[in-house]
Structures are given as structure tokens and as C-alpha cells.
């Protein structure tokens, strides 16, 4: 039987990836890799609870440039049990608090607890060229 992966090992692995990785817990906490901090224009390691005190960190827009309510954000779809893959993946614009705009392809899947309830969601975001 293999030993469970430590948080430190998980973070080291996630930080080798070139896509932004977000693990959003059902209580609102979020774990991000280095690329996710870069995508959101945040100093790496800054606790998100502290970052949100600066104001909204980002806004999400659809492909037509319409602001999405949080109920239509990618993680909201995944918390409802949807898997964002293939034709269900999402392309969105993210505008960060420093007014940078990124076009992002989002994949996502729920992460379940033993009782079958969703405990968190995994989002993989790949930045696409604008234009």
C-alpha cells in the first residue's frame, strides 16, 4: 500500500505544470499552483482570504464579453456535478483586479467524498492567445 501524498509533494507536482490549477473546496477555500497565481496577477503564496480584502480579484466574462454571474462560473457548473470536458469545457475571459484580460480554456471535474457528495472541484485553466 502506498503512503498518501503529502501537501508538500502535491504542491511540488502541481507547480511543475504549465496550466493554472485551482482546487476549490466546498467551504470556499482555494488551493492554487504557481501558474494560477500568475494568471490572477497575485504574489505567489498570498493567502486568498487576504487577497480578497483588496477587492474582487477577478471577473469572468463569456466569449461574447458578457459578465457572468457567479452561478455561471466554471466552478459553479462543476459543483453541480458537471464535468467540463470536450464540448462541455468552457472558454472564458478573466479580467484580473489589475485590469489584465486573459482568454482561458477551462476543464473541470468534481472531487467526491466517500459518501458521494462533492467535497471540492478541480479546474485546469489553459491561457489561449487573445485575438
GROMACS .gro file of N, CA and C in nm:
model
  393
    1UNK      N    1   0.084  -0.118   0.000
    1UNK     CA    2   0.000   0.000   0.000
    1UNK      C    3   0.089   0.124   0.000
    2UNK      N    4   0.056   0.221  -0.084
    2UNK     CA    5   0.136   0.343  -0.095
    2UNK      C    6   0.095   0.444   0.012
    3UNK      N    7   0.193   0.520   0.055
    3UNK     CA    8   0.167   0.627   0.151
    3UNK      C    9   0.091   0.739   0.080
    4UNK      N   10  -0.002   0.806   0.150
    4UNK     CA   11  -0.071   0.918   0.087
    4UNK      C   12   0.028   1.030   0.055
    5UNK      N   13  -0.002   1.103  -0.049
    5UNK     CA   14   0.083   1.214  -0.091
    5UNK      C   15   0.066   1.329   0.007
    6UNK      N   16   0.177   1.386   0.050
    6UNK     CA   17   0.171   1.500   0.142
    6UNK      C   18   0.132   1.626   0.064
    7UNK      N   19   0.086   1.725   0.138
    7UNK     CA   20   0.052   1.854   0.076
    7UNK      C   21   0.174   1.912   0.005
    8UNK      N   22   0.290   1.895   0.064
    8UNK     CA   23   0.413   1.947   0.005
    8UNK      C   24   0.444   1.877  -0.127
    9UNK      N   25   0.427   1.745  -0.131
    9UNK     CA   26   0.451   1.670  -0.255
    9UNK      C   27   0.349   1.709  -0.361
   10UNK      N   28   0.222   1.724  -0.320
   10UNK     CA   29   0.116   1.766  -0.413
   10UNK      C   30   0.149   1.902  -0.473
   11UNK      N   31   0.188   1.997  -0.388
   11UNK     CA   32   0.220   2.131  -0.436
   11UNK      C   33   0.339   2.130  -0.530
   12UNK      N   34   0.441   2.050  -0.499
   12UNK     CA   35   0.558   2.041  -0.587
   12UNK      C   36   0.518   1.989  -0.724
   13UNK      N   37   0.432   1.888  -0.727
   13UNK     CA   38   0.385   1.834  -0.854
   13UNK      C   39   0.303   1.937  -0.930
   14UNK      N   40   0.208   2.000  -0.864
   14UNK     CA   41   0.121   2.097  -0.932
   14UNK      C   42   0.201   2.216  -0.985
   15UNK      N   43   0.307   2.253  -0.918
   15UNK     CA   44   0.387   2.367  -0.962
   15UNK      C   45   0.476   2.336  -1.082
   16UNK      N   46   0.487   2.209  -1.120
   16UNK     CA   47   0.563   2.176  -1.241
   16UNK      C   48   0.476   2.191  -1.367
   17UNK      N   49   0.345   2.198  -1.349
   17UNK     CA   50   0.252   2.207  -1.461
   17UNK      C   51   0.248   2.349  -1.516
   18UNK      N   52   0.227   2.362  -1.646
   18UNK     CA   53   0.222   2.493  -1.710
   18UNK      C   54   0.081   2.547  -1.725
   19UNK      N   55  -0.019   2.472  -1.678
   19UNK     CA   56  -0.156   2.519  -1.675
   19UNK      C   57  -0.187   2.569  -1.534
   20UNK      N   58  -0.281   2.662  -1.524
   20UNK     CA   59  -0.325   2.709  -1.393
   20UNK      C   60  -0.419   2.604  -1.334
   21UNK      N   61  -0.390   2.562  -1.212
   21UNK     CA   62  -0.469   2.461  -1.144
   21UNK      C   63  -0.532   2.524  -1.020
   22UNK      N   64  -0.663   2.507  -1.010
   22UNK     CA   65  -0.739   2.555  -0.894
   22UNK      C   66  -0.812   2.436  -0.833
   23UNK      N   67  -0.800   2.418  -0.703
   23UNK     CA   68  -0.881   2.321  -0.631
   23UNK      C   69  -0.966   2.404  -0.536
   24UNK      N   70  -1.096   2.407  -0.563
   24UNK     CA   71  -1.188   2.490  -0.486
   24UNK      C   72  -1.267   2.399  -0.393
   25UNK      N   73  -1.255   2.424  -0.263
   25UNK     CA   74  -1.325   2.343  -0.163
   25UNK      C   75  -1.470   2.389  -0.150
   26UNK      N   76  -1.555   2.302  -0.098
   26UNK     CA   77  -1.696   2.338  -0.081
   26UNK      C   78  -1.716   2.448   0.022
   27UNK      N   79  -1.616   2.473   0.106
   27UNK     CA   80  -1.625   2.582   0.204
   27UNK      C   81  -1.568   2.713   0.150
   28UNK      N   82  -1.530   2.714   0.021
   28UNK     CA   83  -1.481   2.837  -0.041
   28UNK      C   84  -1.330   2.851  -0.045
   29UNK      N   85  -1.259   2.770   0.034
   29UNK     CA   86  -1.114   2.777   0.030
   29UNK      C   87  -1.064   2.730  -0.106
   30UNK      N   88  -0.954   2.785  -0.149
   30UNK     CA   89  -0.900   2.751  -0.281
   30UNK      C   90  -0.750   2.727  -0.269
   31UNK      N   91  -0.704   2.622  -0.335
   31UNK     CA   92  -0.562   2.592  -0.344
   31UNK      C   93  -0.522   2.613  -0.490
   32UNK      N   94  -0.410   2.679  -0.512
   32UNK     CA   95  -0.369   2.712  -0.648
   32UNK      C   96  -0.221   2.680  -0.667
   33UNK      N   97  -0.186   2.650  -0.792
   33UNK     CA   98  -0.045   2.632  -0.822
   33UNK      C   99   0.015   2.767  -0.867
   34UNK      N  100   0.144   2.764  -0.895
   34UNK     CA  101   0.218   2.885  -0.934
   34UNK      C  102   0.155   2.954  -1.055
   35UNK      N  103   0.116   2.875  -1.156
   35UNK     CA  104   0.057   2.932  -1.278
   35UNK      C  105  -0.077   3.000  -1.250
   36UNK      N  106  -0.152   2.949  -1.154
   36UNK     CA  107  -0.279   3.012  -1.117
   36UNK      C  108  -0.256   3.148  -1.054
   37UNK      N  109  -0.155   3.157  -0.967
   37UNK     CA  110  -0.121   3.287  -0.909
   37UNK      C  111  -0.080   3.384  -1.020
   38UNK      N  112  -0.002   3.335  -1.115
   38UNK     CA  113   0.042   3.419  -1.227
   38UNK      C  114  -0.078   3.466  -1.310
   39UNK      N  115  -0.170   3.374  -1.340
   39UNK     CA  116  -0.289   3.408  -1.418
   39UNK      C  117  -0.368   3.520  -1.351
   40UNK      N  118  -0.382   3.513  -1.219
   40UNK     CA  119  -0.460   3.613  -1.145
   40UNK      C  120  -0.378   3.736  -1.106
   41UNK      N  121  -0.252   3.741  -1.149
   41UNK     CA  122  -0.162   3.854  -1.117
   41UNK      C  123  -0.147   3.875  -0.967
   42UNK      N  124  -0.134   3.765  -0.894
   42UNK     CA  125  -0.117   3.771  -0.749
   42UNK      C  126   0.023   3.727  -0.709
   43UNK      N  127   0.076   3.783  -0.601
   43UNK     CA  128   0.203   3.733  -0.550
   43UNK      C  129   0.187   3.587  -0.506
   44UNK      N  130   0.278   3.502  -0.550
   44UNK     CA  131   0.268   3.360  -0.519
   44UNK      C  132   0.265   3.338  -0.369
   45UNK      N  133   0.172   3.255  -0.326
   45UNK     CA  134   0.161   3.220  -0.185
   45UNK      C  135   0.074   3.312  -0.103
   46UNK      N  136   0.030   3.424  -0.159
   46UNK     CA  137  -0.057   3.515  -0.085
   46UNK      C  138  -0.187   3.442  -0.053
   47UNK      N  139  -0.222   3.433   0.075
   47UNK     CA  140  -0.349   3.366   0.108
   47UNK      C  141  -0.466   3.438   0.042
   48UNK      N  142  -0.554   3.362  -0.022
   48UNK     CA  143  -0.665   3.424  -0.095
   48UNK      C  144  -0.758   3.502  -0.003
   49UNK      N  145  -0.775   3.456   0.120
   49UNK     CA  146  -0.859   3.531   0.214
   49UNK      C  147  -0.805   3.673   0.230
   50UNK      N  148  -0.673   3.685   0.234
   50UNK     CA  149  -0.608   3.816   0.246
   50UNK      C  150  -0.620   3.893   0.115
   51UNK      N  151  -0.602   3.824   0.003
   51UNK     CA  152  -0.609   3.890  -0.128
   51UNK      C  153  -0.746   3.949  -0.153
   52UNK      N  154  -0.854   3.879  -0.113
   52UNK     CA  155  -0.990   3.929  -0.136
   52UNK      C  156  -1.016   4.058  -0.061
   53UNK      N  157  -0.938   4.087   0.044
   53UNK     CA  158  -0.954   4.213   0.116
   53UNK      C  159  -0.918   4.332   0.030
   54UNK      N  160  -0.840   4.310  -0.077
   54UNK     CA  161  -0.802   4.417  -0.170
   54UNK      C  162  -0.917   4.452  -0.264
   55UNK      N  163  -1.019   4.370  -0.266
   55UNK     CA  164  -1.131   4.388  -0.359
   55UNK      C  165  -1.143   4.265  -0.445
   56UNK      N  166  -1.239   4.265  -0.539
   56UNK     CA  167  -1.256   4.148  -0.625
   56UNK      C  168  -1.127   4.117  -0.700
   57UNK      N  169  -1.084   3.993  -0.696
   57UNK     CA  170  -0.959   3.952  -0.760
   57UNK      C  171  -0.973   3.937  -0.910
   58UNK      N  172  -1.095   3.905  -0.954
   58UNK     CA  173  -1.117   3.883  -1.096
   58UNK      C  174  -1.266   3.890  -1.127
   59UNK      N  175  -1.295   3.907  -1.253
   59UNK     CA  176  -1.430   3.895  -1.306
   59UNK      C  177  -1.422   3.796  -1.420
   60UNK      N  178  -1.531   3.723  -1.443
   60UNK     CA  179  -1.532   3.625  -1.552
   60UNK      C  180  -1.639   3.667  -1.654
   61UNK      N  181  -1.600   3.665  -1.780
   61UNK     CA  182  -1.687   3.703  -1.891
   61UNK      C  183  -1.699   3.586  -1.988
   62UNK      N  184  -1.813   3.577  -2.057
   62UNK     CA  185  -1.828   3.473  -2.158
   62UNK      C  186  -1.754   3.515  -2.286
   63UNK      N  187  -1.760   3.429  -2.387
   63UNK     CA  188  -1.688   3.455  -2.513
   63UNK      C  189  -1.736   3.581  -2.584
   64UNK      N  190  -1.856   3.626  -2.552
   64UNK     CA  191  -1.910   3.748  -2.614
   64UNK      C  192  -1.882   3.873  -2.531
   65UNK      N  193  -1.811   3.855  -2.421
   65UNK     CA  194  -1.775   3.969  -2.338
   65UNK      C  195  -1.880   4.008  -2.235
   66UNK      N  196  -1.977   3.919  -2.208
   66UNK     CA  197  -2.080   3.948  -2.108
   66UNK      C  198  -2.033   3.897  -1.971
   67UNK      N  199  -2.047   3.983  -1.870
   67UNK     CA  200  -2.009   3.947  -1.734
   67UNK      C  201  -2.095   3.831  -1.687
   68UNK      N  202  -2.031   3.727  -1.634
   68UNK     CA  203  -2.104   3.610  -1.585
   68UNK      C  204  -2.132   3.624  -1.436
   69UNK      N  205  -2.257   3.597  -1.395
   69UNK     CA  206  -2.283   3.590  -1.251
   69UNK      C  207  -2.211   3.468  -1.195
   70UNK      N  208  -2.179   3.468  -1.067
   70UNK     CA  209  -2.102   3.357  -1.010
   70UNK      C  210  -2.173   3.223  -1.026
   71UNK      N  211  -2.303   3.222  -1.044
   71UNK     CA  212  -2.375   3.096  -1.065
   71UNK      C  213  -2.344   3.033  -1.201
   72UNK      N  214  -2.281   3.110  -1.290
   72UNK     CA  215  -2.244   3.056  -1.422
   72UNK      C  216  -2.093   3.042  -1.437
   73UNK      N  217  -2.016   3.065  -1.330
   73UNK     CA  218  -1.872   3.046  -1.336
   73UNK      C  219  -1.843   2.897  -1.353
   74UNK      N  220  -1.728   2.863  -1.411
   74UNK     CA  221  -1.696   2.722  -1.431
   74UNK      C  222  -1.708   2.637  -1.304
   75UNK      N  223  -1.658   2.685  -1.191
   75UNK     CA  224  -1.663   2.604  -1.069
   75UNK      C  225  -1.806   2.581  -1.023
   76UNK      N  226  -1.898   2.674  -1.052
   76UNK     CA  227  -2.037   2.654  -1.014
   76UNK      C  228  -2.098   2.538  -1.092
   77UNK      N  229  -2.065   2.528  -1.221
   77UNK     CA  230  -2.112   2.414  -1.301
   77UNK      C  231  -2.060   2.283  -1.243
   78UNK      N  232  -1.932   2.282  -1.206
   78UNK     CA  233  -1.871   2.158  -1.156
   78UNK      C  234  -1.928   2.121  -1.018
   79UNK      N  235  -1.953   2.221  -0.933
   79UNK     CA  236  -2.014   2.190  -0.802
   79UNK      C  237  -2.155   2.133  -0.819
   80UNK      N  238  -2.219   2.156  -0.933
   80UNK     CA  239  -2.349   2.094  -0.960
   80UNK      C  240  -2.334   1.954  -1.020
   81UNK      N  241  -2.210   1.907  -1.032
   81UNK     CA  242  -2.185   1.771  -1.080
   81UNK      C  243  -2.147   1.760  -1.226
   82UNK      N  244  -2.139   1.872  -1.297
   82UNK     CA  245  -2.099   1.867  -1.438
   82UNK      C  246  -1.950   1.844  -1.450
   83UNK      N  247  -1.910   1.777  -1.556
   83UNK     CA  248  -1.768   1.761  -1.588
   83UNK      C  249  -1.742   1.849  -1.710
   84UNK      N  250  -1.650   1.942  -1.696
   84UNK     CA  251  -1.617   2.032  -1.806
   84UNK      C  252  -1.505   1.969  -1.888
   85UNK      N  253  -1.546   1.902  -1.997
   85UNK     CA  254  -1.451   1.832  -2.081
   85UNK      C  255  -1.511   1.826  -2.221
   86UNK      N  256  -1.427   1.827  -2.322
   86UNK     CA  257  -1.476   1.820  -2.459
   86UNK      C  258  -1.572   1.933  -2.487
   87UNK      N  259  -1.691   1.902  -2.540
   87UNK     CA  260  -1.785   2.008  -2.575
   87UNK      C  261  -1.841   2.082  -2.454
   88UNK      N  262  -1.827   2.026  -2.334
   88UNK     CA  263  -1.876   2.093  -2.213
   88UNK      C  264  -1.770   2.181  -2.148
   89UNK      N  265  -1.646   2.181  -2.203
   89UNK     CA  266  -1.544   2.270  -2.147
   89UNK      C  267  -1.588   2.414  -2.174
   90UNK      N  268  -1.526   2.507  -2.105
   90UNK     CA  269  -1.567   2.647  -2.117
   90UNK      C  270  -1.449   2.734  -2.160
   91UNK      N  271  -1.475   2.828  -2.248
   91UNK     CA  272  -1.379   2.932  -2.283
   91UNK      C  273  -1.433   3.062  -2.225
   92UNK      N  274  -1.354   3.126  -2.142
   92UNK     CA  275  -1.398   3.249  -2.075
   92UNK      C  276  -1.285   3.351  -2.078
   93UNK      N  277  -1.325   3.475  -2.058
   93UNK     CA  278  -1.230   3.583  -2.035
   93UNK      C  279  -1.224   3.608  -1.886
   94UNK      N  280  -1.103   3.621  -1.834
   94UNK     CA  281  -1.085   3.657  -1.694
   94UNK      C  282  -1.017   3.794  -1.692
   95UNK      N  283  -1.080   3.889  -1.624
   95UNK     CA  284  -1.017   4.020  -1.605
   95UNK      C  285  -0.977   4.029  -1.459
   96UNK      N  286  -0.846   4.045  -1.436
   96UNK     CA  287  -0.793   4.048  -1.301
   96UNK      C  288  -0.807   4.188  -1.241
   97UNK      N  289  -0.786   4.196  -1.109
   97UNK     CA  290  -0.805   4.323  -1.040
   97UNK      C  291  -0.713   4.432  -1.094
   98UNK      N  292  -0.602   4.394  -1.155
   98UNK     CA  293  -0.510   4.493  -1.213
   98UNK      C  294  -0.544   4.523  -1.360
   99UNK      N  295  -0.664   4.481  -1.401
   99UNK     CA  296  -0.723   4.510  -1.533
   99UNK      C  297  -0.657   4.435  -1.649
  100UNK      N  298  -0.583   4.329  -1.622
  100UNK     CA  299  -0.532   4.245  -1.730
  100UNK      C  300  -0.641   4.148  -1.770
  101UNK      N  301  -0.652   4.123  -1.901
  101UNK     CA  302  -0.753   4.030  -1.952
  101UNK      C  303  -0.684   3.908  -2.011
  102UNK      N  304  -0.735   3.792  -1.975
  102UNK     CA  305  -0.682   3.665  -2.022
  102UNK      C  306  -0.797   3.584  -2.081
  103UNK      N  307  -0.771   3.520  -2.195
  103UNK     CA  308  -0.868   3.428  -2.255
  103UNK      C  309  -0.825   3.288  -2.213
  104UNK      N  310  -0.917   3.214  -2.150
  104UNK     CA  311  -0.881   3.090  -2.083
  104UNK      C  312  -0.977   2.977  -2.122
  105UNK      N  313  -0.919   2.861  -2.151
  105UNK     CA  314  -0.995   2.737  -2.174
  105UNK      C  315  -0.998   2.663  -2.042
  106UNK      N  316  -1.118   2.628  -1.993
  106UNK     CA  317  -1.134   2.569  -1.860
  106UNK      C  318  -1.189   2.427  -1.870
  107UNK      N  319  -1.118   2.335  -1.806
  107UNK     CA  320  -1.163   2.197  -1.786
  107UNK      C  321  -1.188   2.181  -1.637
  108UNK      N  322  -1.282   2.095  -1.601
  108UNK     CA  323  -1.308   2.077  -1.458
  108UNK      C  324  -1.379   1.947  -1.427
  109UNK      N  325  -1.356   1.901  -1.305
  109UNK     CA  326  -1.422   1.778  -1.259
  109UNK      C  327  -1.448   1.788  -1.109
  110UNK      N  328  -1.559   1.730  -1.063
  110UNK     CA  329  -1.584   1.724  -0.919
  110UNK      C  330  -1.490   1.624  -0.852
  111UNK      N  331  -1.458   1.648  -0.727
  111UNK     CA  332  -1.384   1.555  -0.643
  111UNK      C  333  -1.479   1.514  -0.531
  112UNK      N  334  -1.507   1.385  -0.523
  112UNK     CA  335  -1.612   1.335  -0.435
  112UNK      C  336  -1.558   1.284  -0.302
  113UNK      N  337  -1.641   1.293  -0.199
  113UNK     CA  338  -1.613   1.229  -0.071
  113UNK      C  339  -1.661   1.084  -0.079
  114UNK      N  340  -1.627   1.006   0.020
  114UNK     CA  341  -1.667   0.864   0.021
  114UNK      C  342  -1.818   0.846   0.016
  115UNK      N  343  -1.894   0.942   0.071
  115UNK     CA  344  -2.040   0.928   0.073
  115UNK      C  345  -2.105   0.975  -0.058
  116UNK      N  346  -2.022   1.013  -0.156
  116UNK     CA  347  -2.075   1.052  -0.287
  116UNK      C  348  -2.104   1.199  -0.304
  117UNK      N  349  -2.085   1.278  -0.198
  117UNK     CA  350  -2.106   1.422  -0.211
  117UNK      C  351  -1.979   1.488  -0.265
  118UNK      N  352  -1.997   1.600  -0.331
  118UNK     CA  353  -1.883   1.672  -0.386
  118UNK      C  354  -1.815   1.750  -0.275
  119UNK      N  355  -1.686   1.725  -0.255
  119UNK     CA  356  -1.612   1.795  -0.150
  119UNK      C  357  -1.535   1.914  -0.205
  120UNK      N  358  -1.496   1.905  -0.335
  120UNK     CA  359  -1.422   2.014  -0.398
  120UNK      C  360  -1.425   1.992  -0.549
  121UNK      N  361  -1.375   2.092  -0.621
  121UNK     CA  362  -1.367   2.079  -0.766
  121UNK      C  363  -1.225   2.109  -0.811
  122UNK      N  364  -1.187   2.043  -0.916
  122UNK     CA  365  -1.056   2.064  -0.978
  122UNK      C  366  -1.080   2.137  -1.110
  123UNK      N  367  -1.016   2.252  -1.126
  123UNK     CA  368  -1.023   2.328  -1.250
  123UNK      C  369  -0.884   2.338  -1.310
  124UNK      N  370  -0.874   2.314  -1.439
  124UNK     CA  371  -0.749   2.327  -1.513
  124UNK      C  372  -0.772   2.436  -1.618
  125UNK      N  373  -0.693   2.541  -1.611
  125UNK     CA  374  -0.712   2.657  -1.698
  125UNK      C  375  -0.589   2.678  -1.785
  126UNK      N  376  -0.611   2.676  -1.915
  126UNK     CA  377  -0.502   2.699  -2.009
  126UNK      C  378  -0.527   2.832  -2.078
  127UNK      N  379  -0.431   2.922  -2.066
  127UNK     CA  380  -0.445   3.051  -2.130
  127UNK      C  381  -0.428   3.037  -2.280
  128UNK      N  382  -0.519   3.098  -2.355
  128UNK     CA  383  -0.517   3.097  -2.500
  128UNK      C  384  -0.478   3.235  -2.550
  129UNK      N  385  -0.419   3.243  -2.670
  129UNK     CA  386  -0.384   3.375  -2.723
  129UNK      C  387  -0.509   3.460  -2.748
  130UNK      N  388  -0.500   3.587  -2.715
  130UNK     CA  389  -0.609   3.680  -2.745
  130UNK      C  390  -0.604   3.714  -2.893
  131UNK      N  391  -0.721   3.710  -2.957
  131UNK     CA  392  -0.729   3.753  -3.096
  131UNK      C  393  -0.692   3.652  -3.192
   0.00000   0.00000   0.00000
